[in-house]
Tab-separated table of C-alpha atoms in Angstrom:
chain	number	residue	atom	x	y	z
A	1	MET	CA	-37.727	38.835	84.785
A	2	GLN	CA	-37.012	40.269	81.347
A	3	ALA	CA	-40.518	41.751	81.382
A	4	LEU	CA	-39.495	43.831	84.393
A	5	VAL	CA	-36.338	45.086	82.723
A	6	ASP	CA	-38.284	46.014	79.561
A	7	TYR	CA	-41.227	47.449	81.500
A	8	GLN	CA	-43.004	50.415	79.925
A	9	VAL	CA	-45.701	52.541	81.573
A	10	PRO	CA	-48.980	51.888	79.733
A	11	GLU	CA	-51.382	54.557	78.551
A	12	ASP	CA	-53.939	55.456	81.194
A	13	GLY	CA	-57.256	53.840	80.447
A	14	PRO	CA	-60.772	54.262	81.809
A	15	ASP	CA	-60.826	50.770	83.357
A	16	HIS	CA	-59.774	51.373	86.967
A	17	GLY	CA	-60.095	47.640	87.783
A	18	TYR	CA	-57.624	46.769	85.050
A	19	ALA	CA	-55.229	49.488	86.248
A	20	HIS	CA	-55.417	48.061	89.774
A	21	PHE	CA	-54.707	44.529	88.494
A	22	TYR	CA	-51.857	45.818	86.331
A	23	GLU	CA	-50.276	47.668	89.268
A	24	GLU	CA	-50.436	44.540	91.425
A	25	THR	CA	-48.682	42.587	88.683
A	26	VAL	CA	-45.929	45.207	88.462
A	27	ILE	CA	-45.372	45.175	92.246
A	28	GLU	CA	-45.253	41.358	92.218
A	29	CYS	CA	-42.576	41.515	89.494
A	30	VAL	CA	-40.579	44.023	91.551
A	31	PHE	CA	-40.885	41.758	94.585
A	32	LEU	CA	-39.764	38.658	92.662
A	33	ALA	CA	-36.819	40.555	91.184
A	34	LEU	CA	-35.655	41.554	94.666
A	35	VAL	CA	-36.115	37.977	95.935
A	36	THR	CA	-33.857	36.840	93.092
A	37	VAL	CA	-31.187	39.411	94.030
A	38	ALA	CA	-31.406	38.295	97.666
A	39	THR	CA	-30.993	34.622	96.854
A	40	ARG	CA	-28.849	34.397	93.677
A	41	PRO	CA	-25.503	35.920	92.723
A	42	GLY	CA	-24.864	37.864	89.542
A	43	VAL	CA	-28.283	39.480	89.108
A	44	ARG	CA	-27.775	42.957	90.571
A	45	PHE	CA	-29.247	44.410	87.365
A	46	LEU	CA	-32.638	43.193	88.610
A	47	ALA	CA	-32.298	45.418	91.674
A	48	ALA	CA	-31.588	48.364	89.368
A	49	ALA	CA	-34.630	47.463	87.257
A	50	ALA	CA	-36.811	47.140	90.381
A	51	ALA	CA	-35.647	50.555	91.614
A	52	GLU	CA	-36.348	52.113	88.224
A	53	VAL	CA	-39.858	50.665	88.109
A	54	LEU	CA	-40.600	51.858	91.657
A	55	LEU	CA	-39.280	55.299	90.749
A	56	ASP	CA	-41.738	55.461	87.821
A	57	ARG	CA	-44.727	54.559	89.994
A	58	SER	CA	-47.418	56.990	91.008
A	59	LEU	CA	-46.887	56.268	94.688
A	60	GLY	CA	-50.313	57.608	95.634
A	61	PHE	CA	-51.973	54.945	93.476
A	62	THR	CA	-49.445	52.224	94.336
A	63	THR	CA	-50.022	52.886	98.041
A	64	ASP	CA	-53.703	52.002	97.602
A	65	VAL	CA	-52.851	48.890	95.577
A	66	VAL	CA	-50.035	47.358	97.644
A	67	ARG	CA	-52.010	47.296	100.885
A	68	GLY	CA	-53.636	43.917	101.180
A	69	MET	CA	-51.289	42.164	98.754
A	70	ALA	CA	-49.831	38.905	100.067
A	71	LEU	CA	-46.131	39.809	100.117
A	72	GLU	CA	-44.010	37.694	102.447
A	73	ASP	CA	-40.380	38.376	103.283
A	74	VAL	CA	-37.833	35.755	102.208
A	75	LEU	CA	-36.575	33.562	105.030
A	76	ASP	CA	-32.900	33.853	104.210
A	77	ASN	CA	-30.543	35.548	101.818
A	78	ARG	CA	-26.988	35.226	100.592
A	79	ALA	CA	-24.060	36.591	102.549
A	80	ALA	CA	-23.430	39.469	100.174
A	81	PRO	CA	-24.097	43.209	100.636
A	82	ALA	CA	-26.353	43.399	97.547
A	83	ALA	CA	-28.423	40.465	98.814
A	84	TRP	CA	-28.750	42.047	102.241
A	85	GLU	CA	-29.940	45.384	100.817
A	86	ALA	CA	-32.398	43.559	98.550
A	87	ARG	CA	-33.813	41.831	101.606
A	88	ARG	CA	-34.210	45.178	103.363
A	89	ALA	CA	-36.232	46.346	100.345
A	90	LEU	CA	-38.324	43.179	100.647
A	91	TRP	CA	-38.970	43.910	104.329
A	92	ALA	CA	-40.230	47.356	103.381
A	93	LEU	CA	-42.523	46.030	100.628
A	94	ALA	CA	-43.886	43.289	102.885
A	95	ALA	CA	-44.494	45.839	105.655
A	96	ALA	CA	-46.259	48.145	103.165
A	97	SER	CA	-48.580	45.307	102.166
A	98	ARG	CA	-49.598	44.870	105.823
A	99	VAL	CA	-50.559	48.517	106.388
A	100	PRO	CA	-54.351	48.605	106.728
A	101	HIS	CA	-56.580	50.828	104.646
A	102	GLY	CA	-57.600	53.738	106.789
A	103	GLY	CA	-56.953	57.429	107.077
A	104	ASP	CA	-54.140	59.662	105.939
A	105	GLN	CA	-51.749	58.349	108.594
A	106	GLN	CA	-51.842	54.804	107.196
A	107	TRP	CA	-51.591	56.113	103.627
A	108	HIS	CA	-48.469	58.137	104.466
A	109	GLU	CA	-46.962	55.227	106.421
A	110	CYS	CA	-47.373	52.956	103.398
A	111	MET	CA	-45.918	55.578	101.074
A	112	MET	CA	-42.847	55.962	103.307
A	113	LEU	CA	-42.325	52.193	103.231
A	114	LEU	CA	-42.552	52.166	99.423
A	115	ASP	CA	-40.034	55.003	99.277
A	116	ARG	CA	-37.743	53.047	101.583
A	117	ALA	CA	-38.064	49.970	99.350
A	118	LEU	CA	-37.048	52.145	96.394
A	119	CYS	CA	-33.965	53.439	98.244
A	120	GLN	CA	-32.895	49.952	99.360
A	121	ALA	CA	-33.401	48.484	95.874
A	122	GLY	CA	-31.231	51.240	94.421
A	123	LEU	CA	-28.571	50.561	97.028
A	124	ALA	CA	-28.705	46.811	96.253
A	125	SER	CA	-27.831	47.611	92.645
A	126	ARG	CA	-24.695	49.539	93.676
A	127	VAL	CA	-23.065	47.554	96.499
A	128	PRO	CA	-20.875	44.422	96.007
A	129	ASP	CA	-22.653	41.237	94.967
A	130	ARG	CA	-20.052	38.912	96.442
A	131	HIS	CA	-19.214	38.075	100.023
A	132	ARG	CA	-15.982	39.738	101.100
A	133	ARG	CA	-13.134	37.309	101.728
A	134	GLY	CA	-11.908	36.966	105.277
A	135	ALA	CA	-15.263	37.867	106.813
A	136	ARG	CA	-15.673	37.074	110.484
A	137	ILE	CA	-18.601	36.740	112.869
A	138	VAL	CA	-18.213	39.222	115.734
A	139	THR	CA	-20.319	39.968	118.800
A	140	VAL	CA	-22.124	43.319	118.805
A	141	ALA	CA	-23.747	45.420	121.489
A	142	PRO	CA	-27.421	44.689	122.254
A	143	SER	CA	-28.256	48.239	121.135
A	144	ALA	CA	-27.402	47.276	117.529
A	145	TRP	CA	-29.921	44.438	117.634
A	146	ARG	CA	-32.559	46.726	119.173
A	147	ALA	CA	-31.952	49.257	116.387
A	148	LEU	CA	-32.458	46.542	113.760
A	149	LEU	CA	-35.697	45.401	115.411
A	150	ALA	CA	-36.925	49.001	115.491
A	151	GLU	CA	-36.096	49.329	111.786
A	152	ARG	CA	-37.797	46.064	110.799
A	153	TYR	CA	-40.874	46.554	113.007
A	154	PRO	CA	-41.388	50.327	113.335
A	155	ASP	CA	-45.024	49.886	114.381
A	156	ARG	CA	-44.350	47.139	116.966
A	157	PRO	CA	-42.438	48.774	119.862
A	158	GLU	CA	-42.973	45.688	122.033
A	159	LEU	CA	-40.563	43.817	119.751
A	160	HIS	CA	-37.781	46.407	120.032
A	161	HIS	CA	-36.417	44.882	123.254
A	162	PRO	CA	-34.985	41.371	122.803
A	163	PRO	CA	-35.244	38.927	125.730
A	164	LEU	CA	-32.512	38.924	128.348
A	165	GLY	CA	-29.666	36.642	127.380
A	166	THR	CA	-29.949	37.394	123.669
A	167	LEU	CA	-26.576	37.263	121.937
A	168	ALA	CA	-26.307	39.434	118.814
A	169	THR	CA	-23.561	38.844	116.240
A	170	ARG	CA	-22.616	40.530	112.975
A	171	CYS	CA	-20.927	39.292	109.812
A	172	THR	CA	-18.074	41.641	108.928
A	173	GLY	CA	-18.465	40.650	105.271
A	174	CYS	CA	-22.053	41.655	104.555
A	175	GLY	CA	-23.027	43.516	107.722
A	176	GLN	CA	-25.961	41.265	108.629
A	177	LEU	CA	-27.012	41.003	112.270
A	178	ARG	CA	-28.382	37.815	113.768
A	179	ALA	CA	-29.271	36.844	117.310
A	180	THR	CA	-29.803	33.758	119.424
A	181	GLY	CA	-30.457	33.024	123.073
A	182	LEU	CA	-27.442	32.192	125.201
A	183	ASP	CA	-29.149	28.972	126.335
A	184	LEU	CA	-29.830	27.764	122.768
A	185	HIS	CA	-27.271	25.561	121.051
A	186	VAL	CA	-28.111	26.944	117.621
A	187	ASP	CA	-25.767	28.396	115.028
A	188	PRO	CA	-27.690	31.367	113.568
A	189	TRP	CA	-25.065	31.603	110.799
A	190	HIS	CA	-25.425	28.019	109.557
A	191	GLY	CA	-25.416	28.039	105.756
A	192	HIS	CA	-24.529	31.721	105.582
A	193	GLU	CA	-21.599	31.232	103.222
A	194	ASP	CA	-22.088	32.627	99.763
A	195	GLU	CA	-22.743	30.122	96.983
A	196	THR	CA	-19.948	31.519	94.842
């Protein structure tokens, strides 16, 4: 991760293939840094470094490179605001990697997702890195869960309406939303407690 913190933009060279490979490596480092922030306490500086690297990118070129990369969202994150914002940045990067190559519409969609990842990474570097004491799990209106689905899957409107009987809850400590069916005996918050 130190390589990401010490990252310097190289001189432009004539080898476009090398530049493409180099850009992929940089995006992978950004992704791994955000995964670390989402899953480990005390490393918010990596979110700041990731945001700085994304800010220095030529988004037009990065947009062409990130599409087709195998970036998968992490399955879970810590119960801390910084971890939650880092995961939102990871969602955006993973979504950008799934945008197909096509016309201007796809190019702009991918660029907006990269810009969103930059904003969320910057936010992850500024919000608390510890779970607030006295946090509770509270029930929220279904509209909050629909809004989260629309944010996570902007291009999949069929997913924006959860099945009937879905119970959405929110952690007052980190703000995360989770949902489960009323007929399922599953605790969606199992293991949510922060490690520290």
